[in-house]
């Protein structure tokens, strides 16, 4: 298939997609918001006074949703390599999450209190080689786990996107060392053909 034909097909499917239409109607920047909404409606993750870090936040629909819930007692910090248009109550840190300085900036911003929730919708750029991409995904997820051990309050939660494949079972076992519950979520807005799913790790232990 030529590149322009596949771009055209992608545009057509975007225009017909139920969640894309809904997101446009409600001024959300991405259909991804419905994944977080569904998980939050089921699991009641986000509270008005929460301090939350949104990893891989651009274009910003998850942060928009957080901003509609979190009040002035809470805090939202968004991180991405790509830029993000400003969102009320959201502090944006620009950079690669894998860069130690970016993580340090975030830790400084949060201070000693720690955060209630870390959410990660990050997906590294695809190389096209399945094994390499899966390795990169798991490596990034491990960095998120390490970061959680530094920034989460006891009792805090992590929601992270992963792709089914080598290493995901091991990652769940790793999370079980520090969280009371490790649950799998595949929200309806996550396309059936996609290998993506979310892990919700609840109640962080020091
Ligand atoms: C699927 S999008 C996130 C969509 C977002 N949740 C929303 O609702 O708008 C994934 C994002 O992860 C970001 N990303 C991937 N790897 C990253 C990294 N190492 N550091 C920071 N951001 C990263 C990408 O730039 C991209 O914007």
PDB file of C-alpha atoms and ligand atoms in Angstrom:
ATOM      1  CA  UNK A   1       0.000   0.000   0.000  1.00  0.00           C
ATOM      2  CA  UNK A   2       1.342   3.491  -0.820  1.00  0.00           C
ATOM      3  CA  UNK A   3       1.928   5.985   1.992  1.00  0.00           C
ATOM      4  CA  UNK A   4      -0.717   8.439   0.722  1.00  0.00           C
ATOM      5  CA  UNK A   5      -3.304   5.637   0.470  1.00  0.00           C
ATOM      6  CA  UNK A   6      -2.640   4.476   4.029  1.00  0.00           C
ATOM      7  CA  UNK A   7      -2.777   8.101   5.280  1.00  0.00           C
ATOM      8  CA  UNK A   8      -6.132   8.505   3.512  1.00  0.00           C
ATOM      9  CA  UNK A   9      -7.468   5.310   5.086  1.00  0.00           C
ATOM     10  CA  UNK A  10      -6.253   6.465   8.525  1.00  0.00           C
ATOM     11  CA  UNK A  11      -8.040   9.826   8.063  1.00  0.00           C
ATOM     12  CA  UNK A  12     -11.248   8.068   6.988  1.00  0.00           C
ATOM     13  CA  UNK A  13     -11.226   5.733   9.980  1.00  0.00           C
ATOM     14  CA  UNK A  14     -10.454   8.674  12.327  1.00  0.00           C
ATOM     15  CA  UNK A  15     -13.427  10.614  10.954  1.00  0.00           C
ATOM     16  CA  UNK A  16     -15.758   7.659  11.470  1.00  0.00           C
ATOM     17  CA  UNK A  17     -14.441   6.700  14.890  1.00  0.00           C
ATOM     18  CA  UNK A  18     -17.042   7.090  17.647  1.00  0.00           C
ATOM     19  CA  UNK A  19     -14.538   8.259  20.261  1.00  0.00           C
ATOM     20  CA  UNK A  20     -12.826  10.719  17.904  1.00  0.00           C
ATOM     21  CA  UNK A  21     -16.209  12.336  17.197  1.00  0.00           C
ATOM     22  CA  UNK A  22     -17.109  12.435  20.872  1.00  0.00           C
ATOM     23  CA  UNK A  23     -13.732  13.946  21.794  1.00  0.00           C
ATOM     24  CA  UNK A  24     -14.106  16.664  19.143  1.00  0.00           C
ATOM     25  CA  UNK A  25     -17.621  17.512  20.354  1.00  0.00           C
ATOM     26  CA  UNK A  26     -16.443  17.939  23.931  1.00  0.00           C
ATOM     27  CA  UNK A  27     -13.200  19.743  22.996  1.00  0.00           C
ATOM     28  CA  UNK A  28     -10.892  17.017  24.215  1.00  0.00           C
ATOM     29  CA  UNK A  29      -7.607  16.934  22.360  1.00  0.00           C
ATOM     30  CA  UNK A  30      -7.557  13.189  21.849  1.00  0.00           C
ATOM     31  CA  UNK A  31      -9.864  10.146  21.900  1.00  0.00           C
ATOM     32  CA  UNK A  32      -7.450   8.732  24.522  1.00  0.00           C
ATOM     33  CA  UNK A  33      -9.416  10.622  27.176  1.00  0.00           C
ATOM     34  CA  UNK A  34     -12.156   7.968  27.033  1.00  0.00           C
ATOM     35  CA  UNK A  35      -9.705   5.289  28.129  1.00  0.00           C
ATOM     36  CA  UNK A  36      -8.837   7.205  31.293  1.00  0.00           C
ATOM     37  CA  UNK A  37     -12.483   8.173  31.878  1.00  0.00           C
ATOM     38  CA  UNK A  38     -13.676   4.577  31.694  1.00  0.00           C
ATOM     39  CA  UNK A  39     -10.955   3.351  34.036  1.00  0.00           C
ATOM     40  CA  UNK A  40     -11.620   6.189  36.454  1.00  0.00           C
ATOM     41  CA  UNK A  41     -15.364   5.546  36.421  1.00  0.00           C
ATOM     42  CA  UNK A  42     -14.763   1.921  37.305  1.00  0.00           C
ATOM     43  CA  UNK A  43     -11.860   2.278  39.731  1.00  0.00           C
ATOM     44  CA  UNK A  44     -12.364   5.765  41.230  1.00  0.00           C
ATOM     45  CA  UNK A  45      -8.714   6.762  40.910  1.00  0.00           C
ATOM     46  CA  UNK A  46      -8.851  10.541  40.707  1.00  0.00           C
ATOM     47  CA  UNK A  47      -9.922  12.725  43.639  1.00  0.00           C
ATOM     48  CA  UNK A  48     -10.272  16.550  43.692  1.00  0.00           C
ATOM     49  CA  UNK A  49      -7.383  17.071  46.134  1.00  0.00           C
ATOM     50  CA  UNK A  50      -4.988  14.707  44.386  1.00  0.00           C
ATOM     51  CA  UNK A  51      -1.459  15.414  43.290  1.00  0.00           C
ATOM     52  CA  UNK A  52      -0.952  13.620  39.949  1.00  0.00           C
ATOM     53  CA  UNK A  53       1.858  13.135  37.416  1.00  0.00           C
ATOM     54  CA  UNK A  54       0.780  12.566  33.779  1.00  0.00           C
ATOM     55  CA  UNK A  55       3.622  10.958  31.776  1.00  0.00           C
ATOM     56  CA  UNK A  56       3.478  11.184  27.976  1.00  0.00           C
ATOM     57  CA  UNK A  57       0.796  13.853  28.278  1.00  0.00           C
ATOM     58  CA  UNK A  58       0.736  15.461  24.813  1.00  0.00           C
ATOM     59  CA  UNK A  59      -1.567  16.500  23.154  1.00  0.00           C
ATOM     60  CA  UNK A  60      -3.196  16.730  26.577  1.00  0.00           C
ATOM     61  CA  UNK A  61      -6.613  15.052  26.812  1.00  0.00           C
ATOM     62  CA  UNK A  62      -5.746  13.146  30.004  1.00  0.00           C
ATOM     63  CA  UNK A  63      -4.475  16.367  31.589  1.00  0.00           C
ATOM     64  CA  UNK A  64      -7.636  18.176  30.437  1.00  0.00           C
ATOM     65  CA  UNK A  65      -9.712  15.526  32.177  1.00  0.00           C
ATOM     66  CA  UNK A  66      -7.574  15.698  35.331  1.00  0.00           C
ATOM     67  CA  UNK A  67      -7.882  19.471  35.305  1.00  0.00           C
ATOM     68  CA  UNK A  68     -11.691  19.146  35.300  1.00  0.00           C
ATOM     69  CA  UNK A  69     -11.544  17.116  38.542  1.00  0.00           C
ATOM     70  CA  UNK A  70      -8.561  18.338  40.572  1.00  0.00           C
ATOM     71  CA  UNK A  71      -9.079  21.507  42.668  1.00  0.00           C
ATOM     72  CA  UNK A  72      -6.653  24.060  44.105  1.00  0.00           C
ATOM     73  CA  UNK A  73      -5.642  21.650  46.919  1.00  0.00           C
ATOM     74  CA  UNK A  74      -4.254  19.261  44.317  1.00  0.00           C
ATOM     75  CA  UNK A  75      -1.580  19.537  41.651  1.00  0.00           C
ATOM     76  CA  UNK A  76      -1.132  18.188  38.109  1.00  0.00           C
ATOM     77  CA  UNK A  77       2.271  17.828  36.488  1.00  0.00           C
ATOM     78  CA  UNK A  78       2.465  16.776  32.843  1.00  0.00           C
ATOM     79  CA  UNK A  79       5.619  15.567  31.084  1.00  0.00           C
ATOM     80  CA  UNK A  80       6.231  15.005  27.371  1.00  0.00           C
ATOM     81  CA  UNK A  81       8.926  15.305  24.708  1.00  0.00           C
ATOM     82  CA  UNK A  82       6.338  16.971  22.492  1.00  0.00           C
ATOM     83  CA  UNK A  83       4.890  20.394  23.273  1.00  0.00           C
ATOM     84  CA  UNK A  84       1.478  20.788  24.861  1.00  0.00           C
ATOM     85  CA  UNK A  85      -0.879  23.754  24.684  1.00  0.00           C
ATOM     86  CA  UNK A  86      -1.381  25.214  28.183  1.00  0.00           C
ATOM     87  CA  UNK A  87      -4.118  23.666  30.346  1.00  0.00           C
ATOM     88  CA  UNK A  88      -5.524  25.323  33.473  1.00  0.00           C
ATOM     89  CA  UNK A  89      -3.928  24.009  36.699  1.00  0.00           C
ATOM     90  CA  UNK A  90      -1.402  21.881  34.771  1.00  0.00           C
ATOM     91  CA  UNK A  91       2.344  22.442  35.187  1.00  0.00           C
ATOM     92  CA  UNK A  92       4.114  21.179  32.065  1.00  0.00           C
ATOM     93  CA  UNK A  93       7.683  19.841  32.091  1.00  0.00           C
ATOM     94  CA  UNK A  94       9.112  19.509  28.606  1.00  0.00           C
ATOM     95  CA  UNK A  95      11.565  16.674  28.002  1.00  0.00           C
ATOM     96  CA  UNK A  96      12.280  12.978  27.772  1.00  0.00           C
ATOM     97  CA  UNK A  97      11.066  11.125  30.847  1.00  0.00           C
ATOM     98  CA  UNK A  98      14.095   8.833  30.550  1.00  0.00           C
ATOM     99  CA  UNK A  99      16.327  11.866  31.210  1.00  0.00           C
ATOM    100  CA  UNK A 100      17.265  11.959  34.903  1.00  0.00           C
ATOM    101  CA  UNK A 101      17.097  15.778  34.933  1.00  0.00           C
ATOM    102  CA  UNK A 102      13.490  15.718  33.795  1.00  0.00           C
ATOM    103  CA  UNK A 103      12.579  13.337  36.616  1.00  0.00           C
ATOM    104  CA  UNK A 104      14.501  15.508  39.094  1.00  0.00           C
ATOM    105  CA  UNK A 105      12.561  18.605  37.931  1.00  0.00           C
ATOM    106  CA  UNK A 106       9.343  16.759  38.598  1.00  0.00           C
ATOM    107  CA  UNK A 107      10.482  15.544  42.026  1.00  0.00           C
ATOM    108  CA  UNK A 108      11.460  19.128  42.925  1.00  0.00           C
ATOM    109  CA  UNK A 109       8.088  20.425  41.775  1.00  0.00           C
ATOM    110  CA  UNK A 110       6.265  17.891  43.955  1.00  0.00           C
ATOM    111  CA  UNK A 111       8.395  18.489  47.062  1.00  0.00           C
ATOM    112  CA  UNK A 112       8.437  16.118  50.025  1.00  0.00           C
ATOM    113  CA  UNK A 113       4.761  15.253  50.090  1.00  0.00           C
ATOM    114  CA  UNK A 114       4.795  12.858  47.164  1.00  0.00           C
ATOM    115  CA  UNK A 115       1.952  12.229  44.727  1.00  0.00           C
ATOM    116  CA  UNK A 116      -1.260  10.214  44.920  1.00  0.00           C
ATOM    117  CA  UNK A 117      -1.247   8.966  41.347  1.00  0.00           C
ATOM    118  CA  UNK A 118       1.149   8.457  38.430  1.00  0.00           C
ATOM    119  CA  UNK A 119      -0.451   7.853  35.029  1.00  0.00           C
ATOM    120  CA  UNK A 120       1.577   6.907  31.975  1.00  0.00           C
ATOM    121  CA  UNK A 121       0.262   6.753  28.410  1.00  0.00           C
ATOM    122  CA  UNK A 122       3.813   6.852  26.986  1.00  0.00           C
ATOM    123  CA  UNK A 123       4.712   4.742  23.996  1.00  0.00           C
ATOM    124  CA  UNK A 124       8.239   4.932  22.582  1.00  0.00           C
ATOM    125  CA  UNK A 125       8.608   5.572  18.835  1.00  0.00           C
ATOM    126  CA  UNK A 126       8.259   2.336  16.866  1.00  0.00           C
ATOM    127  CA  UNK A 127      11.297   0.898  15.105  1.00  0.00           C
ATOM    128  CA  UNK A 128       9.134  -1.633  13.257  1.00  0.00           C
ATOM    129  CA  UNK A 129      11.044  -4.540  14.800  1.00  0.00           C
ATOM    130  CA  UNK A 130       8.591  -6.143  17.228  1.00  0.00           C
ATOM    131  CA  UNK A 131      11.166  -7.492  19.706  1.00  0.00           C
ATOM    132  CA  UNK A 132      13.087  -4.205  19.821  1.00  0.00           C
ATOM    133  CA  UNK A 133       9.896  -2.186  20.352  1.00  0.00           C
ATOM    134  CA  UNK A 134       8.690  -4.499  23.114  1.00  0.00           C
ATOM    135  CA  UNK A 135      12.082  -4.272  24.846  1.00  0.00           C
ATOM    136  CA  UNK A 136      11.904  -0.454  24.717  1.00  0.00           C
ATOM    137  CA  UNK A 137       8.373  -0.499  26.115  1.00  0.00           C
ATOM    138  CA  UNK A 138       9.329  -2.642  29.064  1.00  0.00           C
ATOM    139  CA  UNK A 139      12.523  -0.634  29.694  1.00  0.00           C
ATOM    140  CA  UNK A 140      10.470   2.580  29.821  1.00  0.00           C
ATOM    141  CA  UNK A 141       7.883   0.933  32.082  1.00  0.00           C
ATOM    142  CA  UNK A 142      10.702  -0.103  34.443  1.00  0.00           C
ATOM    143  CA  UNK A 143      11.840   3.524  34.624  1.00  0.00           C
ATOM    144  CA  UNK A 144       8.269   4.477  35.531  1.00  0.00           C
ATOM    145  CA  UNK A 145       8.298   1.859  38.291  1.00  0.00           C
ATOM    146  CA  UNK A 146      11.595   3.236  39.704  1.00  0.00           C
ATOM    147  CA  UNK A 147      10.180   6.754  39.524  1.00  0.00           C
ATOM    148  CA  UNK A 148       7.059   5.616  41.419  1.00  0.00           C
ATOM    149  CA  UNK A 149       9.223   4.277  44.239  1.00  0.00           C
ATOM    150  CA  UNK A 150      10.619   7.820  44.638  1.00  0.00           C
ATOM    151  CA  UNK A 151       7.517   9.913  44.131  1.00  0.00           C
ATOM    152  CA  UNK A 152       4.401   7.991  45.222  1.00  0.00           C
ATOM    153  CA  UNK A 153       2.883   8.474  48.658  1.00  0.00           C
ATOM    154  CA  UNK A 154       2.216   5.261  50.564  1.00  0.00           C
ATOM    155  CA  UNK A 155      -1.206   4.101  49.346  1.00  0.00           C
ATOM    156  CA  UNK A 156      -0.693   5.841  45.970  1.00  0.00           C
ATOM    157  CA  UNK A 157      -1.586   4.292  42.593  1.00  0.00           C
ATOM    158  CA  UNK A 158      -0.008   3.805  39.171  1.00  0.00           C
ATOM    159  CA  UNK A 159      -1.862   3.475  35.858  1.00  0.00           C
ATOM    160  CA  UNK A 160       0.420   2.539  32.968  1.00  0.00           C
ATOM    161  CA  UNK A 161      -0.020   1.574  29.320  1.00  0.00           C
ATOM    162  CA  UNK A 162       1.773  -1.533  28.160  1.00  0.00           C
ATOM    163  CA  UNK A 163       1.738  -3.700  25.035  1.00  0.00           C
ATOM    164  CA  UNK A 164       0.989  -7.403  25.369  1.00  0.00           C
ATOM    165  CA  UNK A 165       4.138  -9.438  24.707  1.00  0.00           C
ATOM    166  CA  UNK A 166       7.466 -10.543  26.141  1.00  0.00           C
ATOM    167  CA  UNK A 167       8.163  -9.039  29.553  1.00  0.00           C
ATOM    168  CA  UNK A 168       4.643  -7.967  30.540  1.00  0.00           C
ATOM    169  CA  UNK A 169       4.150 -10.853  32.987  1.00  0.00           C
ATOM    170  CA  UNK A 170       7.543 -10.096  34.584  1.00  0.00           C
ATOM    171  CA  UNK A 171       6.548  -6.448  34.872  1.00  0.00           C
ATOM    172  CA  UNK A 172       3.353  -7.384  36.703  1.00  0.00           C
ATOM    173  CA  UNK A 173       5.419  -9.468  39.139  1.00  0.00           C
ATOM    174  CA  UNK A 174       7.739  -6.497  39.694  1.00  0.00           C
ATOM    175  CA  UNK A 175       4.770  -4.258  40.533  1.00  0.00           C
ATOM    176  CA  UNK A 176       3.449  -6.821  43.013  1.00  0.00           C
ATOM    177  CA  UNK A 177       6.590  -6.281  45.120  1.00  0.00           C
ATOM    178  CA  UNK A 178       5.488  -2.737  45.926  1.00  0.00           C
ATOM    179  CA  UNK A 179       1.728  -2.556  45.315  1.00  0.00           C
ATOM    180  CA  UNK A 180      -1.096  -4.372  47.108  1.00  0.00           C
ATOM    181  CA  UNK A 181      -3.145  -5.016  43.931  1.00  0.00           C
ATOM    182  CA  UNK A 182      -2.104  -5.310  40.286  1.00  0.00           C
ATOM    183  CA  UNK A 183      -5.058  -5.239  37.871  1.00  0.00           C
ATOM    184  CA  UNK A 184      -5.408  -5.331  34.078  1.00  0.00           C
ATOM    185  CA  UNK A 185      -7.677  -2.947  32.200  1.00  0.00           C
ATOM    186  CA  UNK A 186      -8.649  -2.843  28.510  1.00  0.00           C
ATOM    187  CA  UNK A 187     -11.062   0.094  28.143  1.00  0.00           C
ATOM    188  CA  UNK A 188     -13.562   0.081  25.264  1.00  0.00           C
ATOM    189  CA  UNK A 189     -11.848   3.053  23.605  1.00  0.00           C
ATOM    190  CA  UNK A 190      -8.677   0.968  23.272  1.00  0.00           C
ATOM    191  CA  UNK A 191      -8.931  -0.527  19.797  1.00  0.00           C
ATOM    192  CA  UNK A 192      -9.477  -4.309  19.762  1.00  0.00           C
ATOM    193  CA  UNK A 193      -6.708  -4.866  17.240  1.00  0.00           C
ATOM    194  CA  UNK A 194      -4.196  -2.967  19.381  1.00  0.00           C
ATOM    195  CA  UNK A 195      -1.966  -4.949  21.762  1.00  0.00           C
ATOM    196  CA  UNK A 196      -2.156  -2.069  24.224  1.00  0.00           C
ATOM    197  CA  UNK A 197      -3.676  -2.521  27.642  1.00  0.00           C
ATOM    198  CA  UNK A 198      -3.354  -0.770  30.980  1.00  0.00           C
ATOM    199  CA  UNK A 199      -2.045  -1.996  34.282  1.00  0.00           C
ATOM    200  CA  UNK A 200      -3.518  -0.450  37.372  1.00  0.00           C
ATOM    201  CA  UNK A 201      -1.294  -0.980  40.402  1.00  0.00           C
ATOM    202  CA  UNK A 202      -3.014   0.053  43.627  1.00  0.00           C
ATOM    203  CA  UNK A 203      -1.871   1.006  47.068  1.00  0.00           C
ATOM    204  CA  UNK A 204       1.879   1.561  46.954  1.00  0.00           C
ATOM    205  CA  UNK A 205       3.912   0.243  49.907  1.00  0.00           C
ATOM    206  CA  UNK A 206       7.220   1.798  50.968  1.00  0.00           C
TER     207      UNK A 206
HETATM  208  C1  LIG B   1      -0.520   8.214  23.098  1.00  0.00           C
HETATM  209  S1  LIG B   1       0.288   9.717  23.371  1.00  0.00           S
HETATM  210  C2  LIG B   1      -0.433  10.268  24.879  1.00  0.00           C
HETATM  211  C3  LIG B   1      -1.815  10.851  24.737  1.00  0.00           C
HETATM  212  C4  LIG B   1      -2.248  11.560  25.998  1.00  0.00           C
HETATM  213  N1  LIG B   1      -2.519  10.619  27.071  1.00  0.00           N
HETATM  214  C5  LIG B   1      -3.496  12.381  25.788  1.00  0.00           C
HETATM  215  O1  LIG B   1      -4.516  12.064  26.397  1.00  0.00           O
HETATM  216  O2  LIG B   1      -3.457  13.348  25.052  1.00  0.00           O
HETATM  217  C6  LIG B   1       1.876   9.194  23.907  1.00  0.00           C
HETATM  218  C7  LIG B   1       2.813  10.352  24.251  1.00  0.00           C
HETATM  219  O3  LIG B   1       3.946   9.802  24.922  1.00  0.00           O
HETATM  220  C8  LIG B   1       5.029  10.650  24.646  1.00  0.00           C
HETATM  221  N2  LIG B   1       6.286   9.969  24.997  1.00  0.00           N
HETATM  222  C9  LIG B   1       6.755   8.799  24.521  1.00  0.00           C
HETATM  223  N3  LIG B   1       7.957   8.506  25.066  1.00  0.00           N
HETATM  224  C10 LIG B   1       8.226   9.516  25.934  1.00  0.00           C
HETATM  225  C11 LIG B   1       9.309   9.796  26.799  1.00  0.00           C
HETATM  226  N4  LIG B   1      10.370   8.968  26.900  1.00  0.00           N
HETATM  227  N5  LIG B   1       9.269  10.913  27.558  1.00  0.00           N
HETATM  228  C12 LIG B   1       8.220  11.763  27.471  1.00  0.00           C
HETATM  229  N6  LIG B   1       7.159  11.557  26.656  1.00  0.00           N
HETATM  230  C13 LIG B   1       7.167  10.455  25.892  1.00  0.00           C
HETATM  231  C14 LIG B   1       4.884  10.956  23.167  1.00  0.00           C
HETATM  232  O4  LIG B   1       5.582  12.132  22.825  1.00  0.00           O
HETATM  233  C15 LIG B   1       3.354  11.111  23.045  1.00  0.00           C
HETATM  234  O5  LIG B   1       2.978  12.454  23.122  1.00  0.00           O
END
